[in-house]
């Protein structure tokens, strides 16, 4: 009689495997979406930062060329702002991509 109340051997294990497999499939799909989104946004940020940075640097060079020594401090300042914007875009882009890949950023130190 005690055998009637017992579940067949392995049935509980199969249910656990199915649940685990479904959970890992959902997690994998979520990681794929996050990675794709992170890479897309990261690349777009990198592109925008690069374009804005290059444009600003070009403007600074133009100011330097047009004004000679008189406008050089202004031209250099504009060029430096452009370089800073481009670097910031790259840094933000890398952070977004790492977040999408669910990686931790390296220590700042």
Short mmCIF file of N, CA, C and O in Angstrom, two decimals:
data_model
loop_
_atom_site.label_atom_id
_atom_site.label_comp_id
_atom_site.label_asym_id
_atom_site.label_seq_id
_atom_site.Cartn_x
_atom_site.Cartn_y
_atom_site.Cartn_z
N UNK A 1 0.82 -1.18 0.00
CA UNK A 1 0.00 0.00 0.00
C UNK A 1 0.87 1.25 0.00
O UNK A 1 0.53 2.23 -0.61
N UNK A 2 2.00 1.21 0.67
CA UNK A 2 2.85 2.38 0.76
C UNK A 2 3.44 2.75 -0.60
O UNK A 2 3.74 3.90 -0.86
N UNK A 3 3.57 1.80 -1.50
CA UNK A 3 4.10 2.08 -2.83
C UNK A 3 3.11 2.87 -3.68
O UNK A 3 3.50 3.58 -4.59
N UNK A 4 1.84 2.75 -3.43
CA UNK A 4 0.81 3.45 -4.20
C UNK A 4 0.92 4.96 -3.97
O UNK A 4 0.74 5.76 -4.87
N UNK A 5 1.23 5.37 -2.75
CA UNK A 5 1.28 6.79 -2.41
C UNK A 5 2.58 7.46 -2.88
O UNK A 5 2.65 8.68 -2.98
N UNK A 6 3.58 6.69 -3.19
CA UNK A 6 4.85 7.25 -3.63
C UNK A 6 4.77 7.61 -5.11
O UNK A 6 4.16 6.90 -5.90
N UNK A 7 5.41 8.71 -5.46
CA UNK A 7 5.45 9.08 -6.88
C UNK A 7 6.48 8.20 -7.57
O UNK A 7 7.42 7.72 -6.93
N UNK A 8 6.33 8.00 -8.86
CA UNK A 8 7.32 7.18 -9.58
C UNK A 8 8.71 7.79 -9.43
O UNK A 8 8.87 9.00 -9.34
N UNK A 9 9.68 6.94 -9.42
CA UNK A 9 11.06 7.38 -9.21
C UNK A 9 11.47 8.38 -10.29
O UNK A 9 11.27 8.17 -11.47
N UNK A 10 12.04 9.52 -9.85
CA UNK A 10 12.56 10.50 -10.78
C UNK A 10 11.56 11.55 -11.24
O UNK A 10 11.93 12.50 -11.89
N UNK A 11 10.28 11.41 -10.95
CA UNK A 11 9.29 12.38 -11.43
C UNK A 11 9.56 13.76 -10.87
O UNK A 11 9.53 14.74 -11.59
N UNK A 12 9.88 13.87 -9.59
CA UNK A 12 10.17 15.16 -8.98
C UNK A 12 11.42 15.78 -9.58
O UNK A 12 11.51 16.98 -9.79
N UNK A 13 12.41 14.95 -9.88
CA UNK A 13 13.64 15.45 -10.48
C UNK A 13 13.38 16.02 -11.86
O UNK A 13 13.95 17.04 -12.24
N UNK A 14 12.52 15.38 -12.64
CA UNK A 14 12.19 15.87 -13.98
C UNK A 14 11.52 17.24 -13.90
O UNK A 14 11.81 18.13 -14.69
N UNK A 15 10.62 17.41 -12.94
CA UNK A 15 9.94 18.69 -12.78
C UNK A 15 10.94 19.78 -12.43
O UNK A 15 10.87 20.90 -12.96
N UNK A 16 11.89 19.46 -11.57
CA UNK A 16 12.92 20.43 -11.20
C UNK A 16 13.77 20.80 -12.41
O UNK A 16 14.10 21.94 -12.63
N UNK A 17 14.13 19.79 -13.21
CA UNK A 17 14.95 20.04 -14.40
C UNK A 17 14.20 20.93 -15.39
O UNK A 17 14.76 21.84 -15.98
N UNK A 18 12.90 20.67 -15.59
CA UNK A 18 12.09 21.45 -16.51
C UNK A 18 11.99 22.90 -16.03
O UNK A 18 12.15 23.83 -16.81
N UNK A 19 11.74 23.09 -14.74
CA UNK A 19 11.65 24.44 -14.18
C UNK A 19 12.98 25.16 -14.31
O UNK A 19 13.04 26.31 -14.72
N UNK A 20 14.06 24.47 -14.00
CA UNK A 20 15.39 25.06 -14.10
C UNK A 20 15.70 25.44 -15.54
O UNK A 20 16.24 26.51 -15.81
N UNK A 21 15.35 24.57 -16.47
CA UNK A 21 15.61 24.83 -17.88
C UNK A 21 14.80 26.03 -18.37
O UNK A 21 15.32 26.89 -19.10
N UNK A 22 13.54 26.13 -17.96
CA UNK A 22 12.70 27.26 -18.36
C UNK A 22 13.23 28.56 -17.77
O UNK A 22 13.30 29.58 -18.46
N UNK A 23 13.63 28.51 -16.51
CA UNK A 23 14.18 29.70 -15.86
C UNK A 23 15.45 30.14 -16.55
O UNK A 23 15.65 31.32 -16.83
N UNK A 24 16.33 29.20 -16.86
CA UNK A 24 17.58 29.57 -17.51
C UNK A 24 17.32 30.06 -18.92
O UNK A 24 18.03 30.94 -19.41
N UNK A 25 16.30 29.56 -19.60
CA UNK A 25 15.95 30.05 -20.93
C UNK A 25 15.47 31.49 -20.88
O UNK A 25 15.85 32.31 -21.72
N UNK A 26 14.66 31.81 -19.88
CA UNK A 26 14.18 33.18 -19.71
C UNK A 26 15.34 34.10 -19.36
O UNK A 26 15.47 35.19 -19.91
N UNK A 27 16.19 33.65 -18.47
CA UNK A 27 17.36 34.46 -18.09
C UNK A 27 18.25 34.69 -19.30
O UNK A 27 18.72 35.80 -19.53
N UNK A 28 18.47 33.66 -20.09
CA UNK A 28 19.29 33.79 -21.30
C UNK A 28 18.69 34.77 -22.29
O UNK A 28 19.39 35.58 -22.88
N UNK A 29 17.37 34.72 -22.46
CA UNK A 29 16.70 35.65 -23.37
C UNK A 29 16.82 37.07 -22.86
O UNK A 29 17.06 38.01 -23.62
N UNK A 30 16.68 37.25 -21.54
CA UNK A 30 16.82 38.59 -20.96
C UNK A 30 18.21 39.13 -21.14
O UNK A 30 18.40 40.31 -21.46
N UNK A 31 19.21 38.27 -20.98
CA UNK A 31 20.60 38.70 -21.17
C UNK A 31 20.85 39.08 -22.63
O UNK A 31 21.56 40.04 -22.91
N UNK A 32 20.27 38.33 -23.54
CA UNK A 32 20.43 38.63 -24.96
C UNK A 32 19.83 39.99 -25.30
O UNK A 32 20.46 40.80 -25.99
N UNK A 33 18.64 40.25 -24.80
CA UNK A 33 17.98 41.54 -25.05
C UNK A 33 18.80 42.66 -24.42
O UNK A 33 19.04 43.70 -25.05
N UNK A 34 19.24 42.48 -23.18
CA UNK A 34 20.02 43.51 -22.49
C UNK A 34 21.33 43.76 -23.22
O UNK A 34 21.76 44.90 -23.39
N UNK A 35 21.97 42.71 -23.68
CA UNK A 35 23.23 42.85 -24.39
C UNK A 35 23.03 43.59 -25.71
O UNK A 35 23.79 44.50 -26.04
N UNK A 36 22.01 43.21 -26.45
CA UNK A 36 21.72 43.87 -27.73
C UNK A 36 21.40 45.34 -27.52
O UNK A 36 21.93 46.22 -28.21
N UNK A 37 20.57 45.62 -26.54
CA UNK A 37 20.20 47.00 -26.24
C UNK A 37 21.41 47.79 -25.77
O UNK A 37 21.64 48.91 -26.22
N UNK A 38 22.21 47.20 -24.89
CA UNK A 38 23.41 47.87 -24.39
C UNK A 38 24.40 48.17 -25.50
O UNK A 38 24.95 49.27 -25.58
N UNK A 39 24.61 47.19 -26.38
CA UNK A 39 25.55 47.41 -27.48
C UNK A 39 25.04 48.46 -28.46
O UNK A 39 25.81 49.28 -28.96
N UNK A 40 23.74 48.47 -28.71
CA UNK A 40 23.16 49.46 -29.62
C UNK A 40 23.27 50.86 -29.05
O UNK A 40 23.73 51.79 -29.71
N UNK A 41 22.83 51.02 -27.79
CA UNK A 41 22.90 52.34 -27.16
C UNK A 41 24.35 52.79 -26.97
O UNK A 41 24.67 53.97 -27.15
N UNK A 42 25.21 51.85 -26.60
CA UNK A 42 26.62 52.18 -26.42
C UNK A 42 27.26 52.65 -27.72
O UNK A 42 28.00 53.64 -27.74
N UNK A 43 26.96 51.97 -28.80
CA UNK A 43 27.51 52.37 -30.10
C UNK A 43 26.98 53.72 -30.54
O UNK A 43 27.71 54.55 -31.08
N UNK A 44 25.68 53.95 -30.31
CA UNK A 44 25.09 55.24 -30.68
C UNK A 44 25.72 56.37 -29.86
O UNK A 44 26.03 57.44 -30.40
N UNK A 45 25.93 56.14 -28.57
CA UNK A 45 26.56 57.14 -27.72
C UNK A 45 27.99 57.42 -28.18
O UNK A 45 28.42 58.58 -28.24
N UNK A 46 28.69 56.37 -28.52
CA UNK A 46 30.06 56.52 -29.00
C UNK A 46 30.09 57.33 -30.30
O UNK A 46 30.92 58.22 -30.48
N UNK A 47 29.15 57.06 -31.19
CA UNK A 47 29.08 57.78 -32.46
C UNK A 47 28.77 59.25 -32.24
O UNK A 47 29.44 60.13 -32.81
N UNK A 48 27.77 59.53 -31.42
CA UNK A 48 27.41 60.92 -31.15
C UNK A 48 28.57 61.66 -30.49
O UNK A 48 28.92 62.78 -30.89
N UNK A 49 29.19 61.04 -29.51
CA UNK A 49 30.35 61.66 -28.85
C UNK A 49 31.48 61.91 -29.83
O UNK A 49 32.11 62.97 -29.80
N UNK A 50 31.72 60.97 -30.73
CA UNK A 50 32.77 61.14 -31.73
C UNK A 50 32.47 62.26 -32.71
O UNK A 50 33.34 63.07 -33.03
N UNK A 51 31.23 62.32 -33.18
CA UNK A 51 30.85 63.36 -34.14
C UNK A 51 30.90 64.74 -33.49
O UNK A 51 31.46 65.69 -34.04
N UNK A 52 30.31 64.86 -32.30
CA UNK A 52 30.32 66.15 -31.60
C UNK A 52 31.76 66.56 -31.26
O UNK A 52 32.15 67.72 -31.45
N UNK A 53 32.55 65.61 -30.79
CA UNK A 53 33.94 65.91 -30.45
C UNK A 53 34.75 66.35 -31.67
O UNK A 53 35.47 67.35 -31.62
N UNK A 54 34.61 65.63 -32.77
CA UNK A 54 35.35 65.98 -33.98
C UNK A 54 34.89 67.32 -34.54
O UNK A 54 35.72 68.14 -34.97
N UNK A 55 33.60 67.57 -34.50
CA UNK A 55 33.07 68.85 -34.98
C UNK A 55 33.59 70.00 -34.14
O UNK A 55 34.02 71.04 -34.67
N UNK A 56 33.58 69.83 -32.84
CA UNK A 56 34.06 70.89 -31.94
C UNK A 56 35.55 71.12 -32.11
O UNK A 56 36.01 72.27 -32.13
N UNK A 57 36.30 70.04 -32.26
CA UNK A 57 37.75 70.19 -32.50
C UNK A 57 37.99 70.92 -33.81
O UNK A 57 38.86 71.78 -33.92
N UNK A 58 37.22 70.59 -34.83
CA UNK A 58 37.34 71.27 -36.12
C UNK A 58 37.02 72.75 -36.01
O UNK A 58 37.69 73.59 -36.62
N UNK A 59 36.01 73.07 -35.20
CA UNK A 59 35.67 74.48 -34.97
C UNK A 59 36.83 75.20 -34.28
O UNK A 59 37.18 76.33 -34.65
N UNK A 60 37.43 74.55 -33.30
CA UNK A 60 38.59 75.13 -32.61
C UNK A 60 39.75 75.37 -33.56
O UNK A 60 40.40 76.42 -33.52
N UNK A 61 40.00 74.39 -34.44
CA UNK A 61 41.07 74.56 -35.43
C UNK A 61 40.76 75.70 -36.39
O UNK A 61 41.65 76.45 -36.79
N UNK A 62 39.49 75.83 -36.76
CA UNK A 62 39.09 76.92 -37.64
C UNK A 62 39.30 78.27 -36.97
O UNK A 62 39.80 79.21 -37.60
N UNK A 63 38.94 78.38 -35.70
CA UNK A 63 39.15 79.63 -34.97
C UNK A 63 40.65 79.94 -34.93
O UNK A 63 41.07 81.09 -35.17
N UNK A 64 41.48 78.94 -34.67
CA UNK A 64 42.93 79.15 -34.65
C UNK A 64 43.44 79.63 -36.01
O UNK A 64 44.25 80.56 -36.09
N UNK A 65 42.98 79.01 -37.07
CA UNK A 65 43.44 79.38 -38.41
C UNK A 65 42.98 80.77 -38.81
O UNK A 65 43.72 81.54 -39.43
N UNK A 66 41.75 81.10 -38.48
CA UNK A 66 41.17 82.38 -38.91
C UNK A 66 41.70 83.56 -38.12
O UNK A 66 41.80 84.66 -38.64
N UNK A 67 42.04 83.35 -36.87
CA UNK A 67 42.42 84.48 -36.02
C UNK A 67 43.91 84.54 -35.74
O UNK A 67 44.39 85.53 -35.19
N UNK A 68 44.63 83.49 -36.08
CA UNK A 68 46.07 83.48 -35.80
C UNK A 68 46.34 83.44 -34.32
O UNK A 68 45.62 82.81 -33.54
N UNK A 69 47.38 84.11 -33.89
CA UNK A 69 47.81 84.10 -32.49
C UNK A 69 46.81 84.74 -31.55
O UNK A 69 46.72 84.36 -30.38
N UNK A 70 46.03 85.71 -32.04
CA UNK A 70 45.09 86.42 -31.18
C UNK A 70 44.00 85.48 -30.65
O UNK A 70 43.64 85.51 -29.48
N UNK A 71 43.47 84.63 -31.52
CA UNK A 71 42.37 83.74 -31.12
C UNK A 71 42.81 82.37 -30.67
O UNK A 71 41.97 81.52 -30.38
N UNK A 72 44.11 82.15 -30.61
CA UNK A 72 44.61 80.81 -30.26
C UNK A 72 44.09 80.31 -28.91
O UNK A 72 43.67 79.15 -28.83
N UNK A 73 44.09 81.13 -27.85
CA UNK A 73 43.56 80.60 -26.59
C UNK A 73 42.10 80.13 -26.71
O UNK A 73 41.73 79.08 -26.18
N UNK A 74 41.29 80.88 -27.44
CA UNK A 74 39.89 80.49 -27.63
C UNK A 74 39.80 79.22 -28.48
O UNK A 74 39.07 78.28 -28.16
N UNK A 75 40.56 79.20 -29.57
CA UNK A 75 40.56 78.02 -30.44
C UNK A 75 41.02 76.78 -29.71
O UNK A 75 40.44 75.70 -29.87
N UNK A 76 42.06 76.91 -28.91
CA UNK A 76 42.56 75.77 -28.14
C UNK A 76 41.53 75.30 -27.12
O UNK A 76 41.36 74.10 -26.90
N UNK A 77 40.85 76.25 -26.49
CA UNK A 77 39.83 75.89 -25.50
C UNK A 77 38.69 75.12 -26.17
O UNK A 77 38.22 74.10 -25.64
N UNK A 78 38.26 75.59 -27.34
CA UNK A 78 37.19 74.88 -28.06
C UNK A 78 37.66 73.48 -28.47
O UNK A 78 36.91 72.51 -28.34
N UNK A 79 38.89 73.38 -28.94
CA UNK A 79 39.45 72.08 -29.32
C UNK A 79 39.49 71.13 -28.12
O UNK A 79 39.13 69.96 -28.23
N UNK A 80 39.90 71.65 -26.97
CA UNK A 80 39.96 70.82 -25.75
C UNK A 80 38.58 70.37 -25.30
O UNK A 80 38.42 69.24 -24.83
N UNK A 81 37.59 71.23 -25.45
CA UNK A 81 36.21 70.85 -25.11
C UNK A 81 35.78 69.70 -26.02
O UNK A 81 35.19 68.71 -25.57
N UNK A 82 36.09 69.82 -27.30
CA UNK A 82 35.74 68.76 -28.25
C UNK A 82 36.38 67.43 -27.89
O UNK A 82 35.74 66.38 -27.94
N UNK A 83 37.65 67.48 -27.52
CA UNK A 83 38.34 66.25 -27.11
C UNK A 83 37.72 65.65 -25.85
O UNK A 83 37.56 64.44 -25.73
N UNK A 84 37.34 66.53 -24.92
CA UNK A 84 36.69 66.07 -23.68
C UNK A 84 35.34 65.43 -23.94
O UNK A 84 35.00 64.39 -23.36
N UNK A 85 34.57 66.04 -24.84
CA UNK A 85 33.25 65.47 -25.20
C UNK A 85 33.42 64.11 -25.84
O UNK A 85 32.70 63.16 -25.52
N UNK A 86 34.40 63.99 -26.72
CA UNK A 86 34.62 62.71 -27.39
C UNK A 86 35.04 61.63 -26.38
O UNK A 86 34.54 60.50 -26.41
N UNK A 87 35.93 61.96 -25.46
CA UNK A 87 36.36 61.00 -24.44
C UNK A 87 35.20 60.61 -23.53
O UNK A 87 35.02 59.43 -23.21
N UNK A 88 34.40 61.59 -23.15
CA UNK A 88 33.25 61.30 -22.30
C UNK A 88 32.27 60.37 -23.03
O UNK A 88 31.74 59.43 -22.43
N UNK A 89 32.06 60.62 -24.31
CA UNK A 89 31.18 59.74 -25.09
C UNK A 89 31.69 58.32 -25.13
O UNK A 89 30.93 57.36 -24.98
N UNK A 90 32.99 58.15 -25.30
CA UNK A 90 33.59 56.81 -25.31
C UNK A 90 33.44 56.13 -23.95
O UNK A 90 33.13 54.94 -23.87
N UNK A 91 33.67 56.88 -22.88
CA UNK A 91 33.57 56.31 -21.53
C UNK A 91 32.14 55.88 -21.21
O UNK A 91 31.91 54.79 -20.68
N UNK A 92 31.19 56.74 -21.54
CA UNK A 92 29.77 56.41 -21.29
C UNK A 92 29.38 55.21 -22.14
O UNK A 92 28.70 54.29 -21.68
N UNK A 93 29.81 55.22 -23.39
CA UNK A 93 29.52 54.12 -24.30
C UNK A 93 30.02 52.79 -23.74
O UNK A 93 29.30 51.79 -23.75
N UNK A 94 31.24 52.78 -23.25
CA UNK A 94 31.81 51.55 -22.69
C UNK A 94 31.02 51.10 -21.47
O UNK A 94 30.77 49.90 -21.29
N UNK A 95 30.61 52.03 -20.64
CA UNK A 95 29.80 51.69 -19.46
C UNK A 95 28.46 51.08 -19.85
O UNK A 95 28.01 50.11 -19.25
N UNK A 96 27.84 51.64 -20.87
CA UNK A 96 26.54 51.11 -21.33
C UNK A 96 26.72 49.71 -21.89
O UNK A 96 25.92 48.81 -21.60
N UNK A 97 27.77 49.51 -22.68
CA UNK A 97 28.01 48.18 -23.24
C UNK A 97 28.28 47.15 -22.14
O UNK A 97 27.78 46.03 -22.19
N UNK A 98 29.07 47.54 -21.13
CA UNK A 98 29.36 46.62 -20.02
C UNK A 98 28.08 46.30 -19.25
O UNK A 98 27.88 45.17 -18.83
N UNK A 99 27.24 47.29 -19.05
CA UNK A 99 25.98 47.05 -18.34
C UNK A 99 25.11 46.09 -19.15
O UNK A 99 24.48 45.18 -18.60
N UNK A 100 25.09 46.27 -20.46
CA UNK A 100 24.32 45.37 -21.32
C UNK A 100 24.84 43.95 -21.28
O UNK A 100 24.07 43.00 -21.36
N UNK A 101 26.14 43.80 -21.13
CA UNK A 101 26.75 42.46 -21.03
C UNK A 101 26.77 41.96 -19.59
O UNK A 101 27.33 40.91 -19.31
N UNK A 102 26.23 42.77 -18.69
CA UNK A 102 26.15 42.46 -17.27
C UNK A 102 27.53 42.24 -16.66
O UNK A 102 27.74 41.36 -15.84
N UNK A 103 28.48 43.06 -17.09
CA UNK A 103 29.83 43.05 -16.53
C UNK A 103 29.97 44.22 -15.58
O UNK A 103 29.30 45.22 -15.72
N UNK A 104 30.87 44.07 -14.62
CA UNK A 104 31.12 45.14 -13.66
C UNK A 104 32.22 46.05 -14.22
O UNK A 104 33.17 45.57 -14.84
N UNK A 105 32.10 47.38 -14.01
CA UNK A 105 33.19 48.25 -14.44
C UNK A 105 34.43 47.99 -13.58
O UNK A 105 34.32 47.58 -12.43
N UNK A 106 35.60 48.22 -14.17
CA UNK A 106 36.84 48.05 -13.42
C UNK A 106 36.92 49.09 -12.33
O UNK A 106 36.31 50.15 -12.42
N UNK A 107 37.70 48.79 -11.31
CA UNK A 107 37.90 49.76 -10.24
C UNK A 107 38.57 51.00 -10.79
O UNK A 107 39.44 50.92 -11.64
N UNK A 108 38.17 52.15 -10.28
CA UNK A 108 38.72 53.42 -10.74
C UNK A 108 40.16 53.59 -10.30
O UNK A 108 40.90 54.35 -10.89
N UNK A 109 40.58 52.93 -9.23
CA UNK A 109 41.92 53.10 -8.68
C UNK A 109 42.90 52.33 -9.41
O UNK A 109 43.94 52.44 -9.74
#
